[in-house]
Every structure is written in structure tokens, then in C-alpha cells.
Amino acid sequence: MLPPLRPLPIKERLSMAFLEKGELDVIDGAFVLVDVNGVRTQIPVGGVACLMLEPGTRVSHAAVVLAARVRCLLVWVGEAGVRLYSAGRPGGARSDRLLYQAQLALDEEARQRVVEKMYEVRFDGEVPAGYSVNQLRGMEGARVRRTYENLARRHGVRWKGRQYDAKAWGSGDVPNRCLSAATACLYGICEAAVLAAGYSPAIGFIHTGKPLSFVYDIADLFKFETVVPAAFKIAGRHPLDPERAVRLACRDAFRSTRLLDRIIPTIDEVLDAGGLEMPAPPEGSLAPAIPEEDKWGP
Amino acid sequence: MGSLTVVAVENVPPRLRGRLALWLVEVRAGVYVGTYSVRVREMIWDQVLAGMEDGNAVMIWQARNDAGYDFVTAGTNRRIPKEMDGVTFVSFLPEVEADDAQS
């Protein structure tokens, strides 16, 4: 008998893989993409943080079970790899982490401290003391616009501001489409990391009210050092296949910034700034009668 | 600076296997391992290409990319590299097609 499967830590994994046209199935215990001609391609699913499934893929029951067991996030994507839907790991898999995150979000002072810390990370440690969240948001907005303009100038891109219509994909200009494709890559990885760490993607601090609010909060901490420069660099080259070029550039950016090593420690760092203790199990509560076999690896 | 390099050969003449054993350790039949620079790795691969005849070979080495490794193949094999947006997996061709290709 083979020993039981143990999920690998996120930082040990390949950031992402995009799969198109074929059926995902399990053959001899391996996760396999089978195309119309019967050509099989094994995907080392346990060593990938998130799999992006493009239009033209079909997924079997057994394949989803295996992806879930090795904690690989499956993300169904549409044109240019923009996220539609995801599955593979439940959110808030660790109740202590989920309660901690919720407690931070509910405590007004703690929430403010987490928001400040998030802006501090985004500003590289220069947050003016005594600024309100709205003032910080205004500062960040201005800085983001400046960053876009500077990058556009550096790469010779015509930039008319961030505009996109999620319902009419072709309507956006090339730089905006490159940015959408690039941020979709980052969101996939950040979602995988948030879930792996046992937090809820929905409970955000700067962003609120969306199913992925916390994912956007975390992705924004890394966006301007990774995917945004990559998107402008590609847009400036006018490639024939911008989506593919953006994915290659994002992969390089993720590797060179050691993104997968850093996401979960950064999540812990910003939440830690809230200054609350991780809640202890209440007195008299029952430990699980049947312990979980496989630990949730971050 | 060398990086870990693995060569696997199938159906190659014994003289190539002996040649590879000059620089690499044969840990299993046809599987060789060593740590070498880019220059030496390319020299070894040239030896494989020159000496493999009807056989086939693959060479894998540590690389500074997302996967952490890269590889090249030579000769006919049912397993062929498949690049997918910057990461290379391997496709396994069905038997019938391989037979068609040979006939």
C-alpha cells in the first residue's frame, strides 16, 4: 500500500499551469489531460498552486477529488485567463484562523491597524501618521495612477486610464487587456494562498462585500511589483499573442520576486498588525473524535 | 558553477553508455547523474546526439525558472515535451498513433 497523500506547502509549488482543450481525468492515480487524439499529458497537480482551466476543458469527478486531496486550486477561466469560478479547497478550513480573521475585521480598531499595515506594505513603509483610511485610499489611488502613467511612458504604451468591461472582452485596449490577464494570474495564486493558510477569501479589510475581497487585499500588496510592470512591458512590445506573453512574463515576475515564498508570511504579517491574539478553543469544547488524517499545509 | 544534471538513455549502443560513464555515474541502467557547468552539459549532449543511433535520450538539469529544471529530448519516444504557457509537461502518445508513425 502507498502511504497517504500529504499536501505540499504553497512555497514548494509551481505557481500556475494553464490547461486547454481536453478532458481532465485520473489514470493510474495520476492527474491527466487527455486530448481528442488520445494524447495524455500528466499534470503534477500536487506540485502546482493553481490550475487555470481554459474554455475547452472538461473535468471528471475523480479529477476534482484528486485536485482537492492534494489541495490544488482549480480556477475556471474565460478569455485571456480571466477568472470565472474556482473550486478545490474549502475556504476557512481552519476555524481558528477564520475566527481570528473575522474578529480582526469586526473590531474597528484592529481593522484600522490591519488596513494601515496593508498600506504600509504597499507604500514600502511610508505611511503618514494620523491619516484616515479615506485619506490613505486617496493617496494610494493617486500613486497607482502615477505608476500606470510612468510604466506606460517607459514602455511606449498609449495609456488612457484603467478601463475594462468584463462583459465585452474585446472592447478594451491592449494595455488594459494585458493588465486584466496579468491580474487574473495573481488573483489565482493569492486565492490559493489565502485558502491554503485557512482564511476566508471573502472577509476583506480594504476591500469588502465581494466573494474575493480578502484575495484583492492580498493581491494588491504585490500587484505593483509583479504583474503590473509585466503587463506594461508586454503591451509595449505589441506581441501577436498578448495573453500567452503576459503569462510568461507573470511567471518570471513571480519567480524573481519569490512570490510564493512570501504570500503566506505577508498575510500573517498584515493580520498580526491588528494586535489581537489567535482565539483559543473555548473551554469545554470537544476536540475532534476522529482527527483529520492529512494536515492542511500552508 | 555546476548544476545537477541527469541523462536517461534507451536503446543506445554500449559505446555511448560507456562514454557517458566517463563523466556521469550510472545509478540505474541508462540513468546517469552528475553536476556540471553549461559548457560540459552541452558537450555531453553532443556526445549523446552523435552516438545514440536509433535510441532515444533525455537530459534534465537544474535551471532558474519557475519549475526549477529544464530538459531536452532526442530520438523517438512515446513521451514528448509539451510546453504550456511557460511550463513544460510531457505528453504520452497513444500506441496506435506511434505504430502509424513508424509504418
Coordinates of C-alpha atoms in Angstrom, one line a residue:
Chain A
M1 CA 0.0 0.0 0.0
L2 CA 1.1 3.5 -0.8
P3 CA 1.4 5.9 2.2
P4 CA -1.4 8.6 2.3
L5 CA -1.1 11.8 0.3
R6 CA 0.2 14.9 2.1
P7 CA -0.4 18.3 0.5
L8 CA 2.8 20.2 -0.2
P9 CA 3.4 23.8 1.1
I10 CA 2.4 26.5 -1.4
K11 CA 6.0 27.8 -1.5
E12 CA 7.3 24.5 -2.8
R13 CA 5.0 24.6 -5.8
L14 CA 4.9 25.8 -9.4
S15 CA 2.9 29.0 -9.4
M16 CA 0.3 28.1 -12.1
A17 CA -0.5 26.0 -15.1
F18 CA -3.0 26.8 -17.9
L19 CA -4.8 23.9 -19.4
E20 CA -6.9 24.0 -22.6
K21 CA -8.8 21.6 -24.8
G22 CA -9.1 18.2 -23.3
E23 CA -10.6 16.0 -20.6
L24 CA -9.1 16.0 -17.2
D25 CA -9.2 12.6 -15.6
V26 CA -7.3 10.3 -13.3
I27 CA -5.3 7.4 -14.8
D28 CA -3.2 5.1 -12.6
G29 CA -3.7 7.7 -9.8
A30 CA -2.2 10.5 -11.9
F31 CA -3.9 13.7 -12.9
V32 CA -4.1 13.5 -16.8
L33 CA -5.2 15.8 -19.6
V34 CA -6.4 13.7 -22.5
D35 CA -6.9 15.4 -25.8
V36 CA -9.2 14.4 -28.7
N37 CA -6.5 12.2 -30.3
G38 CA -6.0 10.3 -27.0
V39 CA -2.6 12.0 -26.2
R40 CA -2.2 12.0 -22.5
T41 CA -0.3 14.7 -20.6
Q42 CA 0.2 14.1 -16.9
I43 CA -0.1 17.3 -14.8
P44 CA 1.9 17.1 -11.5
V45 CA -1.1 18.6 -9.7
G46 CA 0.3 18.2 -6.2
G47 CA 3.1 20.5 -7.2
V48 CA 1.1 23.3 -8.7
A49 CA -0.5 26.1 -6.6
C50 CA -3.4 26.7 -9.0
L51 CA -4.6 25.2 -12.3
M52 CA -6.2 27.6 -14.7
L53 CA -8.8 25.7 -16.8
E54 CA -9.5 27.4 -20.1
P55 CA -12.5 27.0 -22.3
G56 CA -12.5 23.6 -23.9
T57 CA -11.6 21.6 -20.8
R58 CA -13.9 19.0 -19.2
V59 CA -13.2 17.7 -15.7
S60 CA -14.2 14.3 -14.3
H61 CA -15.4 13.6 -10.8
A62 CA -12.2 11.7 -10.0
A63 CA -10.0 14.6 -11.2
V64 CA -11.7 17.1 -8.9
V65 CA -11.4 14.6 -6.0
L66 CA -7.7 14.2 -6.6
A67 CA -7.1 18.0 -7.0
A68 CA -8.9 18.6 -3.7
R69 CA -6.9 15.9 -1.9
V70 CA -3.6 17.5 -2.9
R71 CA -5.1 21.0 -2.3
C72 CA -4.6 22.3 -5.8
L73 CA -7.0 25.1 -6.5
L74 CA -8.9 24.7 -9.8
V75 CA -9.8 28.0 -11.4
W76 CA -12.1 28.1 -14.4
V77 CA -11.2 31.0 -16.6
G78 CA -12.6 32.6 -19.7
E79 CA -11.0 34.8 -22.3
A80 CA -7.4 35.7 -21.5
G81 CA -7.5 33.6 -18.4
V82 CA -9.8 35.9 -16.5
R83 CA -11.4 34.1 -13.6
L84 CA -14.9 32.8 -13.7
Y85 CA -15.2 30.3 -10.9
S86 CA -13.0 28.3 -8.6
A87 CA -13.1 25.1 -6.6
G88 CA -10.8 22.6 -4.9
R89 CA -10.4 23.7 -1.3
P90 CA -13.0 25.0 1.1
G91 CA -12.5 28.5 2.5
G92 CA -11.9 28.9 6.2
A93 CA -10.6 25.4 6.5
R94 CA -9.1 26.3 9.9
S95 CA -11.7 27.6 12.2
D96 CA -9.1 29.3 14.5
R97 CA -7.7 31.3 11.5
L98 CA -11.2 32.1 10.2
L99 CA -12.4 33.3 13.7
Y100 CA -9.2 35.3 14.0
Q101 CA -9.7 36.9 10.6
A102 CA -13.4 37.7 11.4
Q103 CA -12.5 39.1 14.8
L104 CA -10.0 41.4 13.3
A105 CA -12.5 42.6 10.7
L106 CA -15.2 43.1 13.3
D107 CA -13.1 45.1 15.8
E108 CA -13.0 48.6 14.4
E109 CA -9.6 49.5 15.9
A110 CA -8.0 46.2 14.9
R111 CA -9.4 46.6 11.4
Q112 CA -7.9 50.1 11.1
R113 CA -4.5 48.8 12.1
V114 CA -4.6 46.0 9.5
V115 CA -5.6 48.5 6.8
E116 CA -2.8 50.8 7.8
K117 CA -0.4 47.9 7.7
M118 CA -1.6 46.9 4.3
Y119 CA -1.0 50.5 3.0
E120 CA 2.4 50.4 4.8
V121 CA 3.4 47.3 2.8
R122 CA 2.1 48.9 -0.4
F123 CA 3.9 52.2 0.3
D124 CA 7.1 50.4 1.3
G125 CA 6.8 51.5 4.9
E126 CA 6.0 55.2 4.5
V127 CA 2.5 55.8 5.9
P128 CA 1.9 59.3 7.3
A129 CA 0.7 59.1 10.9
G130 CA -2.8 60.0 11.7
Y131 CA -4.2 59.6 8.3
S132 CA -7.8 58.3 8.0
V133 CA -8.5 55.2 5.8
N134 CA -10.1 57.5 3.2
Q135 CA -7.0 59.7 3.0
L136 CA -4.8 56.7 2.7
R137 CA -7.1 55.4 -0.1
G138 CA -6.8 58.7 -1.9
M139 CA -3.0 58.7 -1.6
E140 CA -2.9 55.2 -2.9
G141 CA -5.2 56.0 -5.8
A142 CA -3.0 58.9 -6.9
R143 CA 0.1 56.7 -6.6
V144 CA -1.5 53.9 -8.7
R145 CA -2.4 56.4 -11.5
R146 CA 1.2 57.7 -11.4
T147 CA 2.6 54.2 -11.5
Y148 CA 0.4 53.4 -14.6
E149 CA 1.5 56.6 -16.3
N150 CA 5.2 56.1 -15.6
L151 CA 5.2 52.5 -16.8
A152 CA 3.2 53.5 -19.9
R153 CA 5.8 56.1 -20.7
R154 CA 8.7 53.8 -20.0
H155 CA 7.4 51.1 -22.3
G156 CA 6.0 53.4 -25.0
V157 CA 2.4 52.4 -24.3
R158 CA -0.6 54.7 -25.1
W159 CA -2.4 54.8 -21.8
K160 CA -5.9 56.3 -21.4
G161 CA -6.5 55.0 -17.9
R162 CA -7.7 51.7 -16.4
Q163 CA -10.8 50.8 -18.3
Y164 CA -12.4 47.4 -18.9
D165 CA -15.8 45.9 -19.4
A166 CA -15.9 42.3 -18.0
K167 CA -18.9 41.6 -20.2
A168 CA -17.4 42.8 -23.5
W169 CA -13.9 41.5 -23.5
G170 CA -12.8 42.7 -27.0
S171 CA -13.8 46.2 -26.2
G172 CA -10.7 47.0 -24.0
D173 CA -7.5 48.3 -25.5
V174 CA -4.4 46.1 -25.5
P175 CA -2.7 47.5 -22.3
N176 CA -6.0 47.1 -20.4
R177 CA -6.4 43.5 -21.6
C178 CA -2.8 42.7 -20.7
L179 CA -3.4 44.1 -17.2
S180 CA -6.6 42.1 -16.8
A181 CA -4.9 38.9 -17.9
A182 CA -1.9 39.6 -15.6
T183 CA -4.0 40.4 -12.5
A184 CA -6.1 37.2 -13.1
C185 CA -2.9 35.2 -12.7
L186 CA -2.0 37.0 -9.5
Y187 CA -5.6 36.6 -8.1
G188 CA -5.5 32.8 -8.8
I189 CA -2.3 32.4 -6.8
C190 CA -3.4 34.7 -4.0
E191 CA -6.7 32.8 -3.7
A192 CA -4.8 29.5 -3.5
A193 CA -2.5 31.0 -0.7
V194 CA -5.4 32.5 1.3
L195 CA -7.2 29.2 1.2
A196 CA -4.1 27.2 2.0
A197 CA -3.5 29.3 5.0
G198 CA -7.0 28.6 6.2
Y199 CA -8.5 32.1 5.8
S200 CA -11.7 33.2 4.1
P201 CA -11.3 34.8 0.7
A202 CA -14.5 36.9 1.4
I203 CA -13.5 38.7 4.7
G204 CA -11.6 41.7 3.4
F205 CA -10.2 44.8 5.1
I206 CA -9.6 47.4 2.4
H207 CA -12.0 45.6 0.0
T208 CA -15.3 44.5 1.4
G209 CA -18.5 43.0 0.2
K210 CA -17.2 40.7 -2.6
P211 CA -16.6 36.9 -2.5
L212 CA -12.9 37.6 -3.0
S213 CA -12.4 40.8 -1.0
F214 CA -9.5 39.4 1.0
V215 CA -7.9 38.0 -2.1
Y216 CA -7.9 41.5 -3.7
D217 CA -6.5 42.9 -0.4
I218 CA -3.6 40.5 -0.5
A219 CA -3.0 40.7 -4.3
D220 CA -2.8 44.5 -4.1
L221 CA 0.2 44.1 -1.7
F222 CA 2.2 42.5 -4.6
K223 CA 0.5 43.8 -7.7
F224 CA 2.7 46.8 -8.4
E225 CA 6.0 44.9 -8.0
T226 CA 4.9 41.9 -10.1
V227 CA 2.1 41.8 -12.6
V228 CA 1.6 45.5 -13.4
P229 CA 5.2 46.1 -14.7
A230 CA 4.9 42.7 -16.5
A231 CA 1.7 43.7 -18.3
F232 CA 3.0 47.1 -19.4
K233 CA 6.3 45.6 -20.6
I234 CA 4.3 43.1 -22.8
A235 CA 1.8 45.8 -24.0
G236 CA 4.8 47.9 -25.2
R237 CA 6.1 45.0 -27.4
H238 CA 2.8 44.6 -29.3
P239 CA 3.1 40.7 -29.3
L240 CA 0.9 38.6 -31.6
D241 CA -0.4 36.6 -28.7
P242 CA -0.6 39.0 -25.7
E243 CA -2.2 36.6 -23.4
R244 CA 0.5 34.0 -23.7
A245 CA 3.2 36.6 -23.5
V246 CA 1.6 38.1 -20.3
R247 CA 1.5 34.6 -18.7
L248 CA 5.2 34.0 -19.4
A249 CA 6.1 37.5 -18.0
C250 CA 4.0 36.9 -14.9
R251 CA 5.6 33.6 -14.3
D252 CA 9.0 35.2 -14.5
A253 CA 7.9 38.0 -12.2
F254 CA 6.5 35.5 -9.6
R255 CA 9.8 33.6 -9.6
S256 CA 12.1 36.6 -9.5
T257 CA 10.2 38.2 -6.6
R258 CA 9.8 34.8 -4.8
L259 CA 6.1 35.5 -4.6
L260 CA 5.0 32.0 -3.4
D261 CA 7.5 32.1 -0.5
R262 CA 6.2 35.4 0.6
I263 CA 2.4 35.5 0.3
I264 CA 1.5 33.5 3.4
P265 CA 4.1 35.2 5.7
T266 CA 2.9 38.5 4.4
I267 CA -0.8 37.6 5.1
D268 CA 0.3 36.7 8.7
E269 CA 2.3 39.9 9.0
V270 CA -0.6 42.2 8.0
L271 CA -3.1 40.4 10.2
D272 CA -0.7 40.4 13.1
A273 CA -0.6 44.2 12.9
G274 CA -4.2 44.1 14.2
G275 CA -2.8 43.3 17.6
L276 CA -5.3 40.5 18.5
E277 CA -4.5 37.1 19.8
M278 CA -5.4 34.0 17.8
P279 CA -8.5 32.8 19.6
A280 CA -8.0 29.7 21.9
P281 CA -10.6 26.9 21.7
P282 CA -13.4 27.7 24.2
E283 CA -13.3 25.8 27.5
G284 CA -15.1 22.5 27.5
S285 CA -15.1 22.3 23.7
L286 CA -14.6 18.8 22.2
A287 CA -11.6 18.0 20.2
P288 CA -12.5 16.0 17.0
A289 CA -13.2 12.4 17.9
I290 CA -11.6 11.4 14.6
P291 CA -8.5 13.6 13.9
E292 CA -8.0 14.9 10.4
E293 CA -5.7 12.5 8.6
D294 CA -3.8 15.0 6.5
K295 CA -2.8 18.3 7.9
W296 CA -3.6 21.5 6.0
G297 CA -0.2 22.5 4.7
P298 CA 0.1 26.3 4.2
Chain B
M1 CA 29.2 26.7 -11.0
G2 CA 27.7 23.3 -11.9
S3 CA 24.1 22.3 -11.7
L4 CA 22.6 18.8 -11.1
T5 CA 22.3 17.0 -14.4
V6 CA 20.6 13.8 -15.2
V7 CA 20.7 11.9 -18.5
A8 CA 18.5 8.9 -19.3
V9 CA 19.1 6.8 -22.5
E10 CA 17.1 4.0 -24.0
N11 CA 18.1 1.6 -26.8
V12 CA 21.5 3.2 -27.4
P13 CA 24.8 1.4 -28.3
P14 CA 27.0 0.2 -25.4
R15 CA 29.8 2.5 -26.6
L16 CA 27.7 5.6 -25.8
R17 CA 26.7 4.2 -22.4
G18 CA 30.4 3.7 -21.7
R19 CA 31.2 7.1 -22.9
L20 CA 28.6 8.7 -20.7
A21 CA 30.1 6.8 -17.7
L22 CA 33.3 8.7 -18.3
W23 CA 31.7 11.9 -16.7
L24 CA 28.5 10.7 -15.1
V25 CA 27.5 8.0 -12.6
E26 CA 25.2 5.3 -13.9
V27 CA 22.8 4.9 -11.0
R28 CA 20.4 2.6 -12.8
A29 CA 20.5 1.0 -16.3
G30 CA 20.7 4.0 -18.7
V31 CA 20.2 6.6 -16.0
Y32 CA 23.2 8.9 -15.4
V33 CA 23.8 11.7 -12.9
G34 CA 26.4 14.4 -12.3
T35 CA 27.0 18.1 -11.6
Y36 CA 28.4 20.1 -14.4
S37 CA 28.6 23.6 -16.0
V38 CA 26.6 24.6 -19.0
R39 CA 29.6 24.1 -21.2
V40 CA 30.2 20.5 -20.0
R41 CA 26.5 19.7 -20.2
E42 CA 26.3 20.8 -23.8
M43 CA 29.4 18.7 -24.6
I44 CA 27.8 15.6 -23.0
W45 CA 24.6 16.2 -25.0
D46 CA 26.6 16.5 -28.2
Q47 CA 28.1 13.1 -27.4
V48 CA 24.5 11.7 -26.9
L49 CA 23.3 13.1 -30.2
A50 CA 26.4 11.8 -32.1
G51 CA 26.2 8.3 -30.5
M52 CA 22.6 7.4 -29.8
E53 CA 21.8 5.9 -33.3
D54 CA 18.2 4.5 -33.2
G55 CA 17.9 5.0 -29.5
N56 CA 16.5 7.9 -27.6
A57 CA 17.6 10.2 -24.8
V58 CA 16.6 12.9 -22.4
M59 CA 18.8 15.3 -20.4
I60 CA 17.5 17.2 -17.4
W61 CA 19.3 19.9 -15.5
Q62 CA 18.6 22.4 -12.7
A63 CA 17.5 25.8 -14.1
R64 CA 16.5 29.1 -12.7
N65 CA 12.9 29.0 -14.0
D66 CA 9.5 28.5 -12.3
A67 CA 9.8 24.7 -12.4
G68 CA 13.4 24.7 -11.3
Y69 CA 14.6 22.5 -14.1
D70 CA 14.7 22.3 -17.9
F71 CA 15.2 19.3 -20.2
V72 CA 15.9 18.4 -23.9
T73 CA 15.0 15.2 -25.7
A74 CA 16.3 13.4 -28.8
G75 CA 15.2 10.4 -30.8
T76 CA 11.7 8.8 -31.0
N77 CA 9.7 8.2 -27.8
R78 CA 6.0 7.9 -27.0
R79 CA 6.7 10.7 -24.4
I80 CA 7.2 14.1 -26.0
P81 CA 7.6 17.5 -24.3
K82 CA 4.6 19.8 -24.3
E83 CA 5.1 23.4 -23.5
M84 CA 2.1 25.2 -21.9
D85 CA 2.5 28.9 -21.4
G86 CA 6.0 28.8 -20.0
V87 CA 6.0 25.4 -18.3
T88 CA 6.8 22.1 -20.0
F89 CA 4.9 19.0 -19.2
V90 CA 5.1 15.7 -21.1
S91 CA 2.5 14.1 -23.4
F92 CA 2.2 10.4 -23.8
L93 CA 1.2 9.4 -27.3
P94 CA -1.3 6.6 -27.8
E95 CA 0.1 3.3 -29.1
V96 CA -1.9 3.2 -32.3
E97 CA -0.6 6.5 -33.4
A98 CA 3.0 5.5 -32.6
D99 CA 2.6 2.5 -34.8
D100 CA 1.1 4.6 -37.6
A101 CA 4.0 7.0 -37.4
Q102 CA 6.5 4.1 -37.8
S103 CA 4.8 2.4 -40.7

